[in-house]
């Protein structure tokens, strides 16, 4: 089960601090908000493995890493946790808009880099991107680009991504790319026409849904962080119903 599914089954009136639930659990704030809050981060075994894979990809300057999972599986949480762990030697950029043409994609990337571009030809856009990446390389900066909802990328945008991953200087990759998306992203990456792109990915990981034990630990963790008792008395036969 994903976290959104858990929330839908926890049908308490948590929103009113004066309710009996706040008093019973000794809560100081809402424990199950849908918005991302790093202090509530709960890493299941699957999340921890994804985190380890991503850290490895960053440390080794991998060209491409692929992370997939259902909606609500925690992709954004582990990505956000990774971003907060990066030091000053790494600059990370994140793109959420993926319904773009190849030219629009390159233009958006330049805007993320803080570069104004009035070009509409690929060759000039790619040249500007390469120049920026080389400048950052000279400053000993590692550049990471994270693309959310990557399953929506058009085929010609995937081809531009492949070209970007060819950028090197002094034998080092100039760009590390993380493609993050729903499970169909894996089906897209496995298409024969994307073989050259797929070969750039040494690692990929799929986030599994929480199992019953993870659900129990997840709920207790969030109750505890929200100011609840360290040991919350919830009958064990309730958790299978939530899961």
PDB file of C-alpha atoms in Angstrom:
ATOM      1  CA  UNK A   1       0.000   0.000   0.000  1.00  0.00           C
ATOM      2  CA  UNK A   2       1.152   3.556  -0.684  1.00  0.00           C
ATOM      3  CA  UNK A   3       0.990   6.443   1.790  1.00  0.00           C
ATOM      4  CA  UNK A   4      -1.976   8.086   0.036  1.00  0.00           C
ATOM      5  CA  UNK A   5      -3.922   4.867   0.443  1.00  0.00           C
ATOM      6  CA  UNK A   6      -3.090   4.776   4.125  1.00  0.00           C
ATOM      7  CA  UNK A   7      -4.348   8.347   4.572  1.00  0.00           C
ATOM      8  CA  UNK A   8      -7.665   7.456   2.930  1.00  0.00           C
ATOM      9  CA  UNK A   9      -8.189   4.659   5.453  1.00  0.00           C
ATOM     10  CA  UNK A  10      -7.284   6.772   8.467  1.00  0.00           C
ATOM     11  CA  UNK A  11     -10.674   8.473   8.472  1.00  0.00           C
ATOM     12  CA  UNK A  12     -10.300  10.273  11.803  1.00  0.00           C
ATOM     13  CA  UNK A  13     -11.146  13.975  12.064  1.00  0.00           C
ATOM     14  CA  UNK A  14      -7.489  14.923  12.572  1.00  0.00           C
ATOM     15  CA  UNK A  15      -7.937  18.472  11.339  1.00  0.00           C
ATOM     16  CA  UNK A  16      -9.476  19.844  14.537  1.00  0.00           C
ATOM     17  CA  UNK A  17      -6.865  20.005  17.354  1.00  0.00           C
ATOM     18  CA  UNK A  18      -9.684  19.928  19.857  1.00  0.00           C
ATOM     19  CA  UNK A  19     -10.902  16.483  18.878  1.00  0.00           C
ATOM     20  CA  UNK A  20     -10.591  13.442  21.101  1.00  0.00           C
ATOM     21  CA  UNK A  21      -7.925  12.015  18.770  1.00  0.00           C
ATOM     22  CA  UNK A  22      -5.485  14.834  19.500  1.00  0.00           C
ATOM     23  CA  UNK A  23      -6.063  14.398  23.223  1.00  0.00           C
ATOM     24  CA  UNK A  24      -5.817  10.623  23.162  1.00  0.00           C
ATOM     25  CA  UNK A  25      -2.583  10.502  21.162  1.00  0.00           C
ATOM     26  CA  UNK A  26      -1.175  13.613  22.842  1.00  0.00           C
ATOM     27  CA  UNK A  27      -0.655  15.260  19.442  1.00  0.00           C
ATOM     28  CA  UNK A  28       0.530  18.786  18.825  1.00  0.00           C
ATOM     29  CA  UNK A  29      -0.030  18.768  15.055  1.00  0.00           C
ATOM     30  CA  UNK A  30      -1.667  16.861  12.216  1.00  0.00           C
ATOM     31  CA  UNK A  31       0.210  13.539  11.749  1.00  0.00           C
ATOM     32  CA  UNK A  32      -1.082  12.643   8.284  1.00  0.00           C
ATOM     33  CA  UNK A  33      -0.953  15.718   6.085  1.00  0.00           C
ATOM     34  CA  UNK A  34      -0.597  15.005   2.381  1.00  0.00           C
ATOM     35  CA  UNK A  35       1.979  17.774   1.925  1.00  0.00           C
ATOM     36  CA  UNK A  36       5.636  16.722   2.144  1.00  0.00           C
ATOM     37  CA  UNK A  37       7.351  17.530   5.437  1.00  0.00           C
ATOM     38  CA  UNK A  38      10.928  16.190   5.828  1.00  0.00           C
ATOM     39  CA  UNK A  39      10.590  15.741   9.578  1.00  0.00           C
ATOM     40  CA  UNK A  40       7.918  13.087   8.990  1.00  0.00           C
ATOM     41  CA  UNK A  41      10.168  11.135   6.640  1.00  0.00           C
ATOM     42  CA  UNK A  42       9.735   7.399   7.132  1.00  0.00           C
ATOM     43  CA  UNK A  43      12.041   5.098   5.235  1.00  0.00           C
ATOM     44  CA  UNK A  44      10.735   1.606   4.655  1.00  0.00           C
ATOM     45  CA  UNK A  45      13.184  -1.073   3.550  1.00  0.00           C
ATOM     46  CA  UNK A  46      12.306  -0.234  -0.065  1.00  0.00           C
ATOM     47  CA  UNK A  47      12.847   3.490   0.518  1.00  0.00           C
ATOM     48  CA  UNK A  48      16.190   2.811   2.186  1.00  0.00           C
ATOM     49  CA  UNK A  49      17.372   0.746  -0.774  1.00  0.00           C
ATOM     50  CA  UNK A  50      16.276   3.468  -3.192  1.00  0.00           C
ATOM     51  CA  UNK A  51      18.155   6.009  -1.111  1.00  0.00           C
ATOM     52  CA  UNK A  52      21.299   3.867  -1.161  1.00  0.00           C
ATOM     53  CA  UNK A  53      21.071   3.448  -4.943  1.00  0.00           C
ATOM     54  CA  UNK A  54      20.706   7.194  -5.470  1.00  0.00           C
ATOM     55  CA  UNK A  55      23.596   8.027  -3.166  1.00  0.00           C
ATOM     56  CA  UNK A  56      25.737   5.549  -5.089  1.00  0.00           C
ATOM     57  CA  UNK A  57      24.729   7.136  -8.398  1.00  0.00           C
ATOM     58  CA  UNK A  58      25.656  10.597  -7.119  1.00  0.00           C
ATOM     59  CA  UNK A  59      28.923   9.466  -5.577  1.00  0.00           C
ATOM     60  CA  UNK A  60      30.019   7.747  -8.785  1.00  0.00           C
ATOM     61  CA  UNK A  61      28.749  10.492 -11.101  1.00  0.00           C
ATOM     62  CA  UNK A  62      26.581   8.045 -13.001  1.00  0.00           C
ATOM     63  CA  UNK A  63      25.134   9.372 -16.230  1.00  0.00           C
ATOM     64  CA  UNK A  64      21.625   8.053 -15.663  1.00  0.00           C
ATOM     65  CA  UNK A  65      19.568   6.683 -12.782  1.00  0.00           C
ATOM     66  CA  UNK A  66      15.935   5.607 -13.108  1.00  0.00           C
ATOM     67  CA  UNK A  67      13.491   5.596 -10.180  1.00  0.00           C
ATOM     68  CA  UNK A  68       9.941   4.328 -10.631  1.00  0.00           C
ATOM     69  CA  UNK A  69       6.968   3.756  -8.378  1.00  0.00           C
ATOM     70  CA  UNK A  70       3.212   4.117  -8.138  1.00  0.00           C
ATOM     71  CA  UNK A  71       1.646   7.452  -7.228  1.00  0.00           C
ATOM     72  CA  UNK A  72       2.091   7.927  -3.480  1.00  0.00           C
ATOM     73  CA  UNK A  73       4.876   5.342  -3.162  1.00  0.00           C
ATOM     74  CA  UNK A  74       7.286   7.926  -1.757  1.00  0.00           C
ATOM     75  CA  UNK A  75       9.336   8.936  -4.795  1.00  0.00           C
ATOM     76  CA  UNK A  76       9.163  12.630  -3.917  1.00  0.00           C
ATOM     77  CA  UNK A  77      10.112  11.920  -0.308  1.00  0.00           C
ATOM     78  CA  UNK A  78      13.300  10.034  -1.137  1.00  0.00           C
ATOM     79  CA  UNK A  79      14.248  12.590  -3.806  1.00  0.00           C
ATOM     80  CA  UNK A  80      13.732  15.443  -1.341  1.00  0.00           C
ATOM     81  CA  UNK A  81      15.785  13.596   1.257  1.00  0.00           C
ATOM     82  CA  UNK A  82      18.570  13.176  -1.293  1.00  0.00           C
ATOM     83  CA  UNK A  83      18.508  16.878  -2.170  1.00  0.00           C
ATOM     84  CA  UNK A  84      18.859  17.919   1.464  1.00  0.00           C
ATOM     85  CA  UNK A  85      21.885  15.628   1.859  1.00  0.00           C
ATOM     86  CA  UNK A  86      23.911  17.142  -1.007  1.00  0.00           C
ATOM     87  CA  UNK A  87      26.870  19.345  -0.159  1.00  0.00           C
ATOM     88  CA  UNK A  88      28.060  22.574  -1.785  1.00  0.00           C
ATOM     89  CA  UNK A  89      30.034  20.705  -4.439  1.00  0.00           C
ATOM     90  CA  UNK A  90      26.785  19.572  -6.057  1.00  0.00           C
ATOM     91  CA  UNK A  91      24.151  21.649  -7.801  1.00  0.00           C
ATOM     92  CA  UNK A  92      20.805  19.961  -8.327  1.00  0.00           C
ATOM     93  CA  UNK A  93      18.008  21.077 -10.626  1.00  0.00           C
ATOM     94  CA  UNK A  94      14.512  19.649 -10.800  1.00  0.00           C
ATOM     95  CA  UNK A  95      12.024  19.758 -13.675  1.00  0.00           C
ATOM     96  CA  UNK A  96       8.359  18.937 -13.086  1.00  0.00           C
ATOM     97  CA  UNK A  97       6.916  19.972 -16.471  1.00  0.00           C
ATOM     98  CA  UNK A  98       7.408  17.171 -18.965  1.00  0.00           C
ATOM     99  CA  UNK A  99       4.763  17.800 -21.638  1.00  0.00           C
ATOM    100  CA  UNK A 100       7.254  19.688 -23.784  1.00  0.00           C
ATOM    101  CA  UNK A 101       8.720  19.613 -27.266  1.00  0.00           C
ATOM    102  CA  UNK A 102      12.434  18.951 -27.542  1.00  0.00           C
ATOM    103  CA  UNK A 103      13.176  22.657 -28.074  1.00  0.00           C
ATOM    104  CA  UNK A 104      10.951  23.665 -25.141  1.00  0.00           C
ATOM    105  CA  UNK A 105      12.730  21.128 -22.957  1.00  0.00           C
ATOM    106  CA  UNK A 106      16.167  22.546 -23.770  1.00  0.00           C
ATOM    107  CA  UNK A 107      14.910  26.091 -23.230  1.00  0.00           C
ATOM    108  CA  UNK A 108      13.451  25.141 -19.850  1.00  0.00           C
ATOM    109  CA  UNK A 109      16.715  23.509 -18.838  1.00  0.00           C
ATOM    110  CA  UNK A 110      18.591  26.716 -19.624  1.00  0.00           C
ATOM    111  CA  UNK A 111      16.088  28.702 -17.552  1.00  0.00           C
ATOM    112  CA  UNK A 112      16.688  26.323 -14.652  1.00  0.00           C
ATOM    113  CA  UNK A 113      20.397  27.035 -15.052  1.00  0.00           C
ATOM    114  CA  UNK A 114      19.614  30.749 -14.845  1.00  0.00           C
ATOM    115  CA  UNK A 115      20.475  31.421 -18.482  1.00  0.00           C
ATOM    116  CA  UNK A 116      18.294  33.566 -20.716  1.00  0.00           C
ATOM    117  CA  UNK A 117      18.107  32.138 -24.189  1.00  0.00           C
ATOM    118  CA  UNK A 118      16.348  33.522 -27.234  1.00  0.00           C
ATOM    119  CA  UNK A 119      17.443  30.712 -29.527  1.00  0.00           C
ATOM    120  CA  UNK A 120      14.975  28.268 -31.003  1.00  0.00           C
ATOM    121  CA  UNK A 121      17.447  26.030 -32.794  1.00  0.00           C
ATOM    122  CA  UNK A 122      18.652  22.878 -31.061  1.00  0.00           C
ATOM    123  CA  UNK A 123      22.292  23.303 -32.003  1.00  0.00           C
ATOM    124  CA  UNK A 124      22.524  26.707 -30.297  1.00  0.00           C
ATOM    125  CA  UNK A 125      20.599  25.551 -27.240  1.00  0.00           C
ATOM    126  CA  UNK A 126      22.795  22.479 -26.818  1.00  0.00           C
ATOM    127  CA  UNK A 127      25.882  24.639 -27.229  1.00  0.00           C
ATOM    128  CA  UNK A 128      24.713  26.949 -24.429  1.00  0.00           C
ATOM    129  CA  UNK A 129      24.018  23.985 -22.163  1.00  0.00           C
ATOM    130  CA  UNK A 130      27.415  22.457 -22.886  1.00  0.00           C
ATOM    131  CA  UNK A 131      29.163  25.774 -22.176  1.00  0.00           C
ATOM    132  CA  UNK A 132      27.372  26.053 -18.824  1.00  0.00           C
ATOM    133  CA  UNK A 133      28.234  22.484 -17.830  1.00  0.00           C
ATOM    134  CA  UNK A 134      31.908  22.982 -18.725  1.00  0.00           C
ATOM    135  CA  UNK A 135      32.007  26.161 -16.619  1.00  0.00           C
ATOM    136  CA  UNK A 136      30.576  24.281 -13.647  1.00  0.00           C
ATOM    137  CA  UNK A 137      33.060  21.457 -14.193  1.00  0.00           C
ATOM    138  CA  UNK A 138      35.913  23.950 -14.013  1.00  0.00           C
ATOM    139  CA  UNK A 139      34.499  25.107 -10.676  1.00  0.00           C
ATOM    140  CA  UNK A 140      34.483  21.463  -9.493  1.00  0.00           C
ATOM    141  CA  UNK A 141      30.692  21.463  -9.361  1.00  0.00           C
ATOM    142  CA  UNK A 142      28.706  18.300 -10.016  1.00  0.00           C
ATOM    143  CA  UNK A 143      25.433  18.942 -11.843  1.00  0.00           C
ATOM    144  CA  UNK A 144      22.412  16.738 -11.200  1.00  0.00           C
ATOM    145  CA  UNK A 145      19.178  17.058 -13.150  1.00  0.00           C
ATOM    146  CA  UNK A 146      16.030  15.411 -11.771  1.00  0.00           C
ATOM    147  CA  UNK A 147      13.042  15.028 -14.087  1.00  0.00           C
ATOM    148  CA  UNK A 148       9.730  14.134 -12.436  1.00  0.00           C
ATOM    149  CA  UNK A 149       6.864  12.421 -14.280  1.00  0.00           C
ATOM    150  CA  UNK A 150       9.418  11.269 -16.838  1.00  0.00           C
ATOM    151  CA  UNK A 151       6.960   8.760 -18.307  1.00  0.00           C
ATOM    152  CA  UNK A 152       5.355  11.741 -20.067  1.00  0.00           C
ATOM    153  CA  UNK A 153       8.482  12.745 -21.982  1.00  0.00           C
ATOM    154  CA  UNK A 154       8.095  12.682 -25.757  1.00  0.00           C
ATOM    155  CA  UNK A 155      10.405  10.391 -27.787  1.00  0.00           C
ATOM    156  CA  UNK A 156      12.294  13.331 -29.287  1.00  0.00           C
ATOM    157  CA  UNK A 157      12.899  14.722 -25.790  1.00  0.00           C
ATOM    158  CA  UNK A 158      14.318  11.348 -24.771  1.00  0.00           C
ATOM    159  CA  UNK A 159      16.710  11.685 -27.688  1.00  0.00           C
ATOM    160  CA  UNK A 160      17.831  15.128 -26.469  1.00  0.00           C
ATOM    161  CA  UNK A 161      18.435  13.588 -23.052  1.00  0.00           C
ATOM    162  CA  UNK A 162      20.641  10.950 -24.644  1.00  0.00           C
ATOM    163  CA  UNK A 163      22.651  13.696 -26.346  1.00  0.00           C
ATOM    164  CA  UNK A 164      23.021  15.601 -23.067  1.00  0.00           C
ATOM    165  CA  UNK A 165      24.423  12.491 -21.419  1.00  0.00           C
ATOM    166  CA  UNK A 166      27.184  12.403 -24.024  1.00  0.00           C
ATOM    167  CA  UNK A 167      28.630  15.661 -22.691  1.00  0.00           C
ATOM    168  CA  UNK A 168      32.029  14.974 -21.118  1.00  0.00           C
ATOM    169  CA  UNK A 169      35.144  16.929 -20.185  1.00  0.00           C
ATOM    170  CA  UNK A 170      38.525  15.497 -19.237  1.00  0.00           C
ATOM    171  CA  UNK A 171      37.014  12.022 -19.182  1.00  0.00           C
ATOM    172  CA  UNK A 172      34.284  12.951 -16.674  1.00  0.00           C
ATOM    173  CA  UNK A 173      30.531  13.153 -17.125  1.00  0.00           C
ATOM    174  CA  UNK A 174      29.268  16.725 -17.080  1.00  0.00           C
ATOM    175  CA  UNK A 175      25.715  15.793 -16.128  1.00  0.00           C
ATOM    176  CA  UNK A 176      24.039  13.185 -13.936  1.00  0.00           C
ATOM    177  CA  UNK A 177      20.387  12.647 -14.777  1.00  0.00           C
ATOM    178  CA  UNK A 178      17.662  11.109 -12.611  1.00  0.00           C
ATOM    179  CA  UNK A 179      14.499  10.061 -14.435  1.00  0.00           C
ATOM    180  CA  UNK A 180      11.647   9.673 -11.931  1.00  0.00           C
ATOM    181  CA  UNK A 181       8.226   8.396 -12.880  1.00  0.00           C
ATOM    182  CA  UNK A 182       5.379   5.955 -12.628  1.00  0.00           C
ATOM    183  CA  UNK A 183       5.850   2.233 -13.442  1.00  0.00           C
ATOM    184  CA  UNK A 184       5.239   2.724 -17.166  1.00  0.00           C
ATOM    185  CA  UNK A 185       8.526   4.634 -17.285  1.00  0.00           C
ATOM    186  CA  UNK A 186      10.303   1.270 -17.210  1.00  0.00           C
ATOM    187  CA  UNK A 187       8.270   0.024 -20.165  1.00  0.00           C
ATOM    188  CA  UNK A 188       9.192   3.153 -22.114  1.00  0.00           C
ATOM    189  CA  UNK A 189      12.892   2.888 -21.285  1.00  0.00           C
ATOM    190  CA  UNK A 190      12.880  -0.762 -22.385  1.00  0.00           C
ATOM    191  CA  UNK A 191      11.667   0.038 -25.891  1.00  0.00           C
ATOM    192  CA  UNK A 192      14.135  -1.005 -28.608  1.00  0.00           C
ATOM    193  CA  UNK A 193      14.435   2.528 -29.965  1.00  0.00           C
ATOM    194  CA  UNK A 194      15.701   3.746 -26.572  1.00  0.00           C
ATOM    195  CA  UNK A 195      18.432   1.135 -26.237  1.00  0.00           C
ATOM    196  CA  UNK A 196      21.228   3.711 -26.432  1.00  0.00           C
ATOM    197  CA  UNK A 197      19.646   5.744 -23.638  1.00  0.00           C
ATOM    198  CA  UNK A 198      18.947   2.634 -21.561  1.00  0.00           C
ATOM    199  CA  UNK A 199      22.608   1.621 -21.769  1.00  0.00           C
ATOM    200  CA  UNK A 200      23.525   4.837 -19.924  1.00  0.00           C
ATOM    201  CA  UNK A 201      21.648   3.647 -16.832  1.00  0.00           C
ATOM    202  CA  UNK A 202      23.857   1.464 -14.671  1.00  0.00           C
ATOM    203  CA  UNK A 203      21.184   1.439 -11.954  1.00  0.00           C
ATOM    204  CA  UNK A 204      17.423   1.606 -11.810  1.00  0.00           C
ATOM    205  CA  UNK A 205      15.089   0.985  -8.900  1.00  0.00           C
ATOM    206  CA  UNK A 206      11.357   0.440  -8.432  1.00  0.00           C
ATOM    207  CA  UNK A 207       9.800   1.539  -5.139  1.00  0.00           C
ATOM    208  CA  UNK A 208       7.549  -1.191  -3.778  1.00  0.00           C
ATOM    209  CA  UNK A 209       4.348  -0.535  -1.871  1.00  0.00           C
ATOM    210  CA  UNK A 210       4.503  -0.713   1.924  1.00  0.00           C
ATOM    211  CA  UNK A 211       3.938  -4.152   3.415  1.00  0.00           C
ATOM    212  CA  UNK A 212       1.865  -4.685   6.552  1.00  0.00           C
ATOM    213  CA  UNK A 213       4.809  -4.276   8.943  1.00  0.00           C
ATOM    214  CA  UNK A 214       5.891  -1.089   7.165  1.00  0.00           C
ATOM    215  CA  UNK A 215       2.346   0.277   7.463  1.00  0.00           C
ATOM    216  CA  UNK A 216       2.416  -0.312  11.220  1.00  0.00           C
ATOM    217  CA  UNK A 217       5.819   1.332  11.626  1.00  0.00           C
ATOM    218  CA  UNK A 218       4.817   4.193   9.315  1.00  0.00           C
ATOM    219  CA  UNK A 219       1.695   5.070  11.304  1.00  0.00           C
ATOM    220  CA  UNK A 220       3.459   4.851  14.662  1.00  0.00           C
ATOM    221  CA  UNK A 221       6.363   6.940  13.352  1.00  0.00           C
ATOM    222  CA  UNK A 222       4.123   9.780  12.195  1.00  0.00           C
ATOM    223  CA  UNK A 223       2.118   9.731  15.418  1.00  0.00           C
ATOM    224  CA  UNK A 224       5.348   9.953  17.397  1.00  0.00           C
ATOM    225  CA  UNK A 225       6.760  12.837  15.345  1.00  0.00           C
ATOM    226  CA  UNK A 226       3.474  14.723  15.663  1.00  0.00           C
ATOM    227  CA  UNK A 227       3.962  14.707  19.418  1.00  0.00           C
ATOM    228  CA  UNK A 228       2.255  11.460  20.194  1.00  0.00           C
ATOM    229  CA  UNK A 229       3.164   8.836  22.719  1.00  0.00           C
ATOM    230  CA  UNK A 230       6.229   6.792  21.856  1.00  0.00           C
ATOM    231  CA  UNK A 231       4.176   3.616  22.136  1.00  0.00           C
ATOM    232  CA  UNK A 232       0.705   4.066  20.719  1.00  0.00           C
ATOM    233  CA  UNK A 233      -1.880   1.478  21.638  1.00  0.00           C
ATOM    234  CA  UNK A 234      -3.448   0.414  18.350  1.00  0.00           C
ATOM    235  CA  UNK A 235      -4.895  -3.061  18.155  1.00  0.00           C
ATOM    236  CA  UNK A 236      -2.788  -5.290  15.904  1.00  0.00           C
ATOM    237  CA  UNK A 237      -5.811  -6.513  13.947  1.00  0.00           C
ATOM    238  CA  UNK A 238      -6.445  -2.942  12.757  1.00  0.00           C
ATOM    239  CA  UNK A 239      -3.299  -2.765  10.614  1.00  0.00           C
ATOM    240  CA  UNK A 240      -4.330  -5.468   8.100  1.00  0.00           C
ATOM    241  CA  UNK A 241      -7.532  -3.474   7.502  1.00  0.00           C
ATOM    242  CA  UNK A 242      -5.524  -0.326   6.782  1.00  0.00           C
ATOM    243  CA  UNK A 243      -3.047  -2.225   4.597  1.00  0.00           C
TER     244      UNK A 243
END
